[in-house]
Short mmCIF file of C-alpha atoms in Angstrom, two decimals:
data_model
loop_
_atom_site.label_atom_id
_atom_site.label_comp_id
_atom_site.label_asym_id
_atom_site.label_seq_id
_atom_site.Cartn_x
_atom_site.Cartn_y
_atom_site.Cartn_z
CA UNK Y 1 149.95 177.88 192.87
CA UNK Y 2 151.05 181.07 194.97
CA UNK Y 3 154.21 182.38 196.10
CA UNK Y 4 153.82 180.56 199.57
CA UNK Y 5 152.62 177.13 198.28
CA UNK Y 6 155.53 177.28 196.01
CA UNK Y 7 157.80 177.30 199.10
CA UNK Y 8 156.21 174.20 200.59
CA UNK Y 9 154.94 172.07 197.37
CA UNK Y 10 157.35 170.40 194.33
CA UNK Y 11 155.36 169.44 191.17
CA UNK Y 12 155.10 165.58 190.27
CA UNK Y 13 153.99 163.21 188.03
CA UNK Y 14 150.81 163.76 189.70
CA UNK Y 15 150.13 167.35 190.76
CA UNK Y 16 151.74 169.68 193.45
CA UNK Y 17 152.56 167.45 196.50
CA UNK Y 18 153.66 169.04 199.59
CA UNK Y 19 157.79 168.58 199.59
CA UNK Y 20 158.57 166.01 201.98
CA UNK Y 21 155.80 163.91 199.94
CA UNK Y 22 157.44 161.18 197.49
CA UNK Y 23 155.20 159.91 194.62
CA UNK Y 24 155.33 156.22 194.18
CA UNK Y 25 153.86 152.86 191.78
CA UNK Y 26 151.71 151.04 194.00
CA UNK Y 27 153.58 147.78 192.87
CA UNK Y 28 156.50 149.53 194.76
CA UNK Y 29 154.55 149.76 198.52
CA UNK Y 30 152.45 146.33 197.74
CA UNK Y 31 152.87 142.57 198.33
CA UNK Y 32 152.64 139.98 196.16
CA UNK Y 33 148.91 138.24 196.67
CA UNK Y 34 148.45 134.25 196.84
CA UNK Y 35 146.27 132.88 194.24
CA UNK Y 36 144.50 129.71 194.48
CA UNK Y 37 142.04 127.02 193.21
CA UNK Y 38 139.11 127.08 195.72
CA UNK Y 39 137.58 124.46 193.90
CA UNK Y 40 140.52 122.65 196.53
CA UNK Y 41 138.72 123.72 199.64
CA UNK Y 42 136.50 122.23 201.58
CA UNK Y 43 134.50 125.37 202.04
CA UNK Y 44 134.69 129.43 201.81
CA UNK Y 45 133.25 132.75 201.73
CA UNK Y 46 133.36 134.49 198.16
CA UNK Y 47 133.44 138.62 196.92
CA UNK Y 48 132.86 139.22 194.01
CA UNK Y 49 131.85 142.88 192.24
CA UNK Y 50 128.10 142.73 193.29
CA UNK Y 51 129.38 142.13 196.68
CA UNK Y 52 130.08 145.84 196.76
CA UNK Y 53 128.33 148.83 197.59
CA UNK Y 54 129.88 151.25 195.56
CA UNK Y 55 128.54 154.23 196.90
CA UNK Y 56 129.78 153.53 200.49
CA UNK Y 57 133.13 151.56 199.49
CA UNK Y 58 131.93 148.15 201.49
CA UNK Y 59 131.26 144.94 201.19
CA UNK Y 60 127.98 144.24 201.81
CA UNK Y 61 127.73 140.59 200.97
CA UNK Y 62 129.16 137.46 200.38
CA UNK Y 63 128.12 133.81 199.55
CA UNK Y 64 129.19 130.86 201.01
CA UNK Y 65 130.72 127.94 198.50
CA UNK Y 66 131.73 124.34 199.08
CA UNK Y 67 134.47 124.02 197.03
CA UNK Y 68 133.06 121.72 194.98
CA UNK Y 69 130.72 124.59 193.53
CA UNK Y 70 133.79 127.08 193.34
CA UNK Y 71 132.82 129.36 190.54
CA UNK Y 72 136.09 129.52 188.12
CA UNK Y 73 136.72 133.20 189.16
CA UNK Y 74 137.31 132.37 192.69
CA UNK Y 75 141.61 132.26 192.99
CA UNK Y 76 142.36 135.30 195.17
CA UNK Y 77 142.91 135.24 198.37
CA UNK Y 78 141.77 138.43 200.72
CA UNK Y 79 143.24 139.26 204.03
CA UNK Y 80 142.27 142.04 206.61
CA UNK Y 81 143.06 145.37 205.24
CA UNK Y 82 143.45 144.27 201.53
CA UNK Y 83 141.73 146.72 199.09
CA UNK Y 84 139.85 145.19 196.50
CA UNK Y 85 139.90 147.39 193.34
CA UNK Y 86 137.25 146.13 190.49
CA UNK Y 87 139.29 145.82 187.17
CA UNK Y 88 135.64 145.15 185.16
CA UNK Y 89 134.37 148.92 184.34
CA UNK Y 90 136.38 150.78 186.87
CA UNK Y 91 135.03 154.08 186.26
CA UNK Y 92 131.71 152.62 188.81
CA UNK Y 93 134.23 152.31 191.65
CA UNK Y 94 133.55 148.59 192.72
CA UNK Y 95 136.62 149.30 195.49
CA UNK Y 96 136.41 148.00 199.37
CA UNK Y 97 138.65 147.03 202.01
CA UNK Y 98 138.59 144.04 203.62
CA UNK Y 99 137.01 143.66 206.90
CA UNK Y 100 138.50 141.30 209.52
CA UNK Y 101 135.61 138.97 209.38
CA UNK Y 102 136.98 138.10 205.68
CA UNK Y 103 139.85 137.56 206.82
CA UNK Y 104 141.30 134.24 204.59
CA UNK Y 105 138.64 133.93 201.84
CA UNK Y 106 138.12 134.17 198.51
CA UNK Y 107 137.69 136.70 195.93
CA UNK Y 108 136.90 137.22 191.97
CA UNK Y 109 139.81 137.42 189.46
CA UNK Y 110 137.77 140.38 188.69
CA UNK Y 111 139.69 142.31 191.37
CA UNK Y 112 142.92 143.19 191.78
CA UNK Y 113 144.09 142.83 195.30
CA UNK Y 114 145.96 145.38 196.57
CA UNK Y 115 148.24 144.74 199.56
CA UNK Y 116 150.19 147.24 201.64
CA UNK Y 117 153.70 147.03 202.42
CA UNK Y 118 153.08 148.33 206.18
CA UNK Y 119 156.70 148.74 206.61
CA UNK Y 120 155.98 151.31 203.81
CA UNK Y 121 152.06 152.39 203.47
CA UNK Y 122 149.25 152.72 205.73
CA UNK Y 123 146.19 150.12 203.82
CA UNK Y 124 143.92 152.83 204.39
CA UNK Y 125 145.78 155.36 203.00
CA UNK Y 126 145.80 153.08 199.77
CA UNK Y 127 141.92 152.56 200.17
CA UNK Y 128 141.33 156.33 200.29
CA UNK Y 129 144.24 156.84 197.18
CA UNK Y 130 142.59 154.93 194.92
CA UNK Y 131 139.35 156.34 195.69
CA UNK Y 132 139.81 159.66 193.81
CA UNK Y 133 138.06 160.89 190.41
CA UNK Y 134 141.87 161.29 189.28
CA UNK Y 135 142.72 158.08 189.94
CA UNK Y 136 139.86 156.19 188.54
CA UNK Y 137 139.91 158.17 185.46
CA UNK Y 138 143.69 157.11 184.68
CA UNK Y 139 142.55 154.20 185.27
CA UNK Y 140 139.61 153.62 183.46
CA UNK Y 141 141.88 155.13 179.92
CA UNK Y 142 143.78 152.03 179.95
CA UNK Y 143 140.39 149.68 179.65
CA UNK Y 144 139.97 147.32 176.90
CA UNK Y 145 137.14 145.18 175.37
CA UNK Y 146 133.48 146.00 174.30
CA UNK Y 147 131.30 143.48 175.54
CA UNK Y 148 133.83 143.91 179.52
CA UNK Y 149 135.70 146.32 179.17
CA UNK Y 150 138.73 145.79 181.79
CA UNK Y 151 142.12 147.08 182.60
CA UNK Y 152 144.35 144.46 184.18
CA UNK Y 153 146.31 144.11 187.72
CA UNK Y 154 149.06 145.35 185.86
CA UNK Y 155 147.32 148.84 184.85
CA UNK Y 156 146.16 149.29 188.58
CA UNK Y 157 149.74 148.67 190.47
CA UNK Y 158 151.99 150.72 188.09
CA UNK Y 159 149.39 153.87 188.62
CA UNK Y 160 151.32 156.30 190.32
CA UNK Y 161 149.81 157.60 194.46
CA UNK Y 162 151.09 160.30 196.84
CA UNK Y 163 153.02 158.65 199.44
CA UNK Y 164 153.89 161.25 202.78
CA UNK Y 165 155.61 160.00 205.46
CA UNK Y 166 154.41 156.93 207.14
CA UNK Y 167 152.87 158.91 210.69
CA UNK Y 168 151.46 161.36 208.45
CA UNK Y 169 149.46 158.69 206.35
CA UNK Y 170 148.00 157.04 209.62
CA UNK Y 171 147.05 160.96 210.91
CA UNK Y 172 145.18 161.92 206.99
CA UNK Y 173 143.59 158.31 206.83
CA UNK Y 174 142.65 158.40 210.34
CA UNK Y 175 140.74 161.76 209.47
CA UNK Y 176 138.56 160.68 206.63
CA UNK Y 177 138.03 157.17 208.64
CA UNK Y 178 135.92 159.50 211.23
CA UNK Y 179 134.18 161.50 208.44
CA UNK Y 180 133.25 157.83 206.93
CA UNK Y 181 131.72 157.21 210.43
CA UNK Y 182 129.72 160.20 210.64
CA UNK Y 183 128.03 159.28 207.50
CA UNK Y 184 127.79 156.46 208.57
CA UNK Y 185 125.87 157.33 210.98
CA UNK Y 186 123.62 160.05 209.04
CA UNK Y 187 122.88 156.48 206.17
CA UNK Y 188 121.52 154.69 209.33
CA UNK Y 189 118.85 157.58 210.45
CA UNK Y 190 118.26 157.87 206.99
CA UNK Y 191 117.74 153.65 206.62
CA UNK Y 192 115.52 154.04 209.39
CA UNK Y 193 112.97 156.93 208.01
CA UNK Y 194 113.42 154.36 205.06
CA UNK Y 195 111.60 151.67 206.57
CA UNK Y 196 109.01 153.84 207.96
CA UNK Y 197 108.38 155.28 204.14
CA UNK Y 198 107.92 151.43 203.07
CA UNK Y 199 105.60 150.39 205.63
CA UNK Y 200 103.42 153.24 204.47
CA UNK Y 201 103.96 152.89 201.01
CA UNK Y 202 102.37 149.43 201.26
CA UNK Y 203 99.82 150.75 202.43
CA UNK Y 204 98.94 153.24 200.20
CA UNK Y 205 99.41 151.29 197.26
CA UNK Y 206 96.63 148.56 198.18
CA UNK Y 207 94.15 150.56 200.53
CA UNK Y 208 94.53 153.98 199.13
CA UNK Y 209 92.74 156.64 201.56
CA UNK Y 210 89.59 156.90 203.46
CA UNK Y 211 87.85 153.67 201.29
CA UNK Y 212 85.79 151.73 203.56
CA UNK Y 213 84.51 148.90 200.53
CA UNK Y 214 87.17 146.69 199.46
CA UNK Y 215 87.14 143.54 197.05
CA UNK Y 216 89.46 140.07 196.63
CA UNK Y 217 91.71 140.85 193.55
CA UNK Y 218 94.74 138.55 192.03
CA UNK Y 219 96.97 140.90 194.13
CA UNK Y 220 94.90 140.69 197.50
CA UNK Y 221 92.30 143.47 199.04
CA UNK Y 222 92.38 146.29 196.99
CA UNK Y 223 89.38 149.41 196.75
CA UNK Y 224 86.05 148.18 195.03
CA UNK Y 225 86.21 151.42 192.84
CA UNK Y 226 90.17 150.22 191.76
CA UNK Y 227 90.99 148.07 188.73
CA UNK Y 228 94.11 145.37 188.45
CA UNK Y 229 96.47 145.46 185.15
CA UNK Y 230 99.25 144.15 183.88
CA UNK Y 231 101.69 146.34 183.07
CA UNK Y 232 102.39 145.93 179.58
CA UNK Y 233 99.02 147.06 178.92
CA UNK Y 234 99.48 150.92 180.32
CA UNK Y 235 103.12 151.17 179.32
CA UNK Y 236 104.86 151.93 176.00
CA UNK Y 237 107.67 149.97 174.33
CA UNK Y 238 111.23 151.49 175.03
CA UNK Y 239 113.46 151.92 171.99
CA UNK Y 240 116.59 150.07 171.22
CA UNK Y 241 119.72 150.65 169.48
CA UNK Y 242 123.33 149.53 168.83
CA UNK Y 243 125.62 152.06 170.89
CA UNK Y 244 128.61 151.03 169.04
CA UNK Y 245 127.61 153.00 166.14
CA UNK Y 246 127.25 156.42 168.15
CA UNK Y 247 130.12 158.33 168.59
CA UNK Y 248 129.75 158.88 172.27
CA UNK Y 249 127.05 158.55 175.15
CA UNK Y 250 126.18 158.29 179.14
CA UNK Y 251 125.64 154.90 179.94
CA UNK Y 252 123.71 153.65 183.15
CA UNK Y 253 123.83 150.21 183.95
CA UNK Y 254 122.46 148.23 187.24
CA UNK Y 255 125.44 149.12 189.24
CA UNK Y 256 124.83 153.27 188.58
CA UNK Y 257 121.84 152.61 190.95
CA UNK Y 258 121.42 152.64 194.85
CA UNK Y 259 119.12 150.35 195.61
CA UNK Y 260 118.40 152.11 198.87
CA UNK Y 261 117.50 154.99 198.09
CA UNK Y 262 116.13 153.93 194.67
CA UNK Y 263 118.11 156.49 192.60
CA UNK Y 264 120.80 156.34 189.62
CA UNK Y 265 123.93 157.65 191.68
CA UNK Y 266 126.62 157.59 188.67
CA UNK Y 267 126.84 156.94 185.19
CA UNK Y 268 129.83 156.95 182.60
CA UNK Y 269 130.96 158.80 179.42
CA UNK Y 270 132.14 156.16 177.23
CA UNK Y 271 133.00 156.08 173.62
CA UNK Y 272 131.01 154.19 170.78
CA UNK Y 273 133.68 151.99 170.04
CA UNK Y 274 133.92 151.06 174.17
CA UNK Y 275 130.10 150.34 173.97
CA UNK Y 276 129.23 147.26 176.37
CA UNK Y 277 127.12 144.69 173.87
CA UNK Y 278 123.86 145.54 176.40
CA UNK Y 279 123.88 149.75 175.95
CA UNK Y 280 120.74 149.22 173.76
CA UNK Y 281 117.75 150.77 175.24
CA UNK Y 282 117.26 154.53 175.03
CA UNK Y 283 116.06 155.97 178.43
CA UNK Y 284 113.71 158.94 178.70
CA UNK Y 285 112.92 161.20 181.69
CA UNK Y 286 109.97 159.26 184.06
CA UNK Y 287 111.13 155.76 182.38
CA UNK Y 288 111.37 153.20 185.65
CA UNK Y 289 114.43 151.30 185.92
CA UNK Y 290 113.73 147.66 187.42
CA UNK Y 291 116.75 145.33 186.73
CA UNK Y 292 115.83 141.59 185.97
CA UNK Y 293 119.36 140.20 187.19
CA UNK Y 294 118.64 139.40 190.65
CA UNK Y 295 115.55 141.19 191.17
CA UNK Y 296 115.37 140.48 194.83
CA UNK Y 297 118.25 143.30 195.53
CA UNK Y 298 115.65 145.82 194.04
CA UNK Y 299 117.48 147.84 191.85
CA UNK Y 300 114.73 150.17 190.96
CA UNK Y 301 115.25 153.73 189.92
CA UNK Y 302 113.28 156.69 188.01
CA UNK Y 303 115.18 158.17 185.07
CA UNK Y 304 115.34 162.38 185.87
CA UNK Y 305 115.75 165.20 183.41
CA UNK Y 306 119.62 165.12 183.32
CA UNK Y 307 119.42 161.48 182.35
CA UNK Y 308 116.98 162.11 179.44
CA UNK Y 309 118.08 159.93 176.34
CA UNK Y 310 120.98 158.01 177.81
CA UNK Y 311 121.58 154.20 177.52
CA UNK Y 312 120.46 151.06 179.83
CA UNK Y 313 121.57 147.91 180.18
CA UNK Y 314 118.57 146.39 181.22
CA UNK Y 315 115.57 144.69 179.30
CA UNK Y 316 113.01 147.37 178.36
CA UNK Y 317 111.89 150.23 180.81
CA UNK Y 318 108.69 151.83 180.54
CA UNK Y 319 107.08 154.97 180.48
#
């Protein structure tokens, strides 16, 4: 820090802040959140950590539940602006804010629900707070278990955020609201180009180019010169291995991938002893990544060089 930020920033339990900042718990600028059995309702709409896109900060889906089929997770309940924080492995960033169309329903225990005091805090100046690689890291310390590994509601509202003055939170959130939109908008050209890559991929992969001869095969019209295989019989068998026992390691699981742009986005450093019970398979560069819970959301992803000899949840890749 230089003479002249010295003037106008104070150290804090958190950094520098600029001077007229205070630093605050978040249990001190939330509300208390209703919790419920849903199994009581007639019907609802239900989030829960897959519902999130965690590379956009959204909720992307929900399922609807008579409450008769209430899974035993479902007690919170969200209103407009809430931020939902994931408490399972927060170091992936499962965080959203609730949109106005979920306005009333139901979420997972595995959140914590965060609330703002609006007398106090701006919601999206929360959302964007707990955001941050300094946040999440703090958090993620305090996790416990092998097989989850969690921190609680507890750990998430007494970490400490920046809290400036009430117009000046509405101004900063309002700002990175707009540069959210303009990525927004770049994700939708980009979803677009997307769909026209697909359409030819299909293509490709069962006409190839300039055959004119084509033959019925178990998998439709495919080239008379091409052959049909199963898989396991031009791949090789992945290794396995207990993670517990290593000291540390990167660990990819299905949530580390976006599944639309068919890519591992993030990964974590964990310790042996914080090993989830399914880090077992050792991934090499070229493996391909297809996850077998809920296939239909196509987590798919090729492992590159920087990922070379990390660890996978998921049953066997292949060469």
């Amino acid at each position: 820090m230089d003479i002249m930020d010295a003037i106008n920033y104070k150290f804090s339990p958190i950094g520098p802040v600029p001077k007229d900042w205070k630093v605050v718990k978040l249990k001190d600028v939330t509300l208390k959140v209703t919790s419920l059995n849903a199994s009581r309702l007639s019907e609802f709409y239900y989030v829960d950590i897959s519902s999130i896109d965690n590379q956009t900060f959204r909720i992307i889906n929900w399922v609807h539940f008579k409450g008769s089929k209430a899974p035993s997770r479902a007690r919170r309940l969200i209103r407009k602006d809430d931020v939902l924080f994931a408490t399972t492995r927060p170091y992936l960033k499962n965080i959203a804010i609730v949109p106005p169309e979920l306005d009333g329903q139901i979420c997972s225990t595995g959140f914590c629900v965060i609330r703002a005091n609006r007398s106090i805090i701006e919601p999206l100046w929360i959302f964007y707070c707990v955001q941050t690689n300094k946040f999440v890291e703090k958090i993620s310390a305090k996790m416990k278990g092998a097989t989850y590994p969690a921190v609680t509601d507890t750990d998430v509202l007494m970490e400490k955020i920046p809290l400036p003055p009430l117009p000046e939170q509405k101004r900063l959130a309002e700002i990175l609201r707009t540069v959210d939109e303009g990525i927004e908008k770049v994700e939708q050209e980009i979803e677009h180009t997307e769909r026209l890559k697909k359409g030819l991929m299909q293509r490709l992969l069962t006409r190839g180019i300039g055959h004119k001869e084509f033959k019925d095969s178990p998998i439709g019209k495919i080239p008379n010169e091409w052959e049909v295989v199963k898989l396991q019989d031009v791949t090789l068998k992945a290794k396995s291995l207990d993670a517990s026992t290593l000291s540390e390691f990167d660990y990819v699981d299905i949530s580390s991938i976006d599944n639309q742009i068919f890519k591992i986005t993030n990964w974590a450093r964990l310790k042996g002893k914080q090993a989830p019970s399914r880090a077992r398979r050792l991934i090499r560069k070229g493996d391909i990544l297809f996850a077998t819970t809920r296939p239909y959301l196509k987590n798919i992803a090729i492992v590159p060089l920087e990922l070379d000899c990390l660890l996978y949840t998921s049953p066997s890749p292949r060469d």
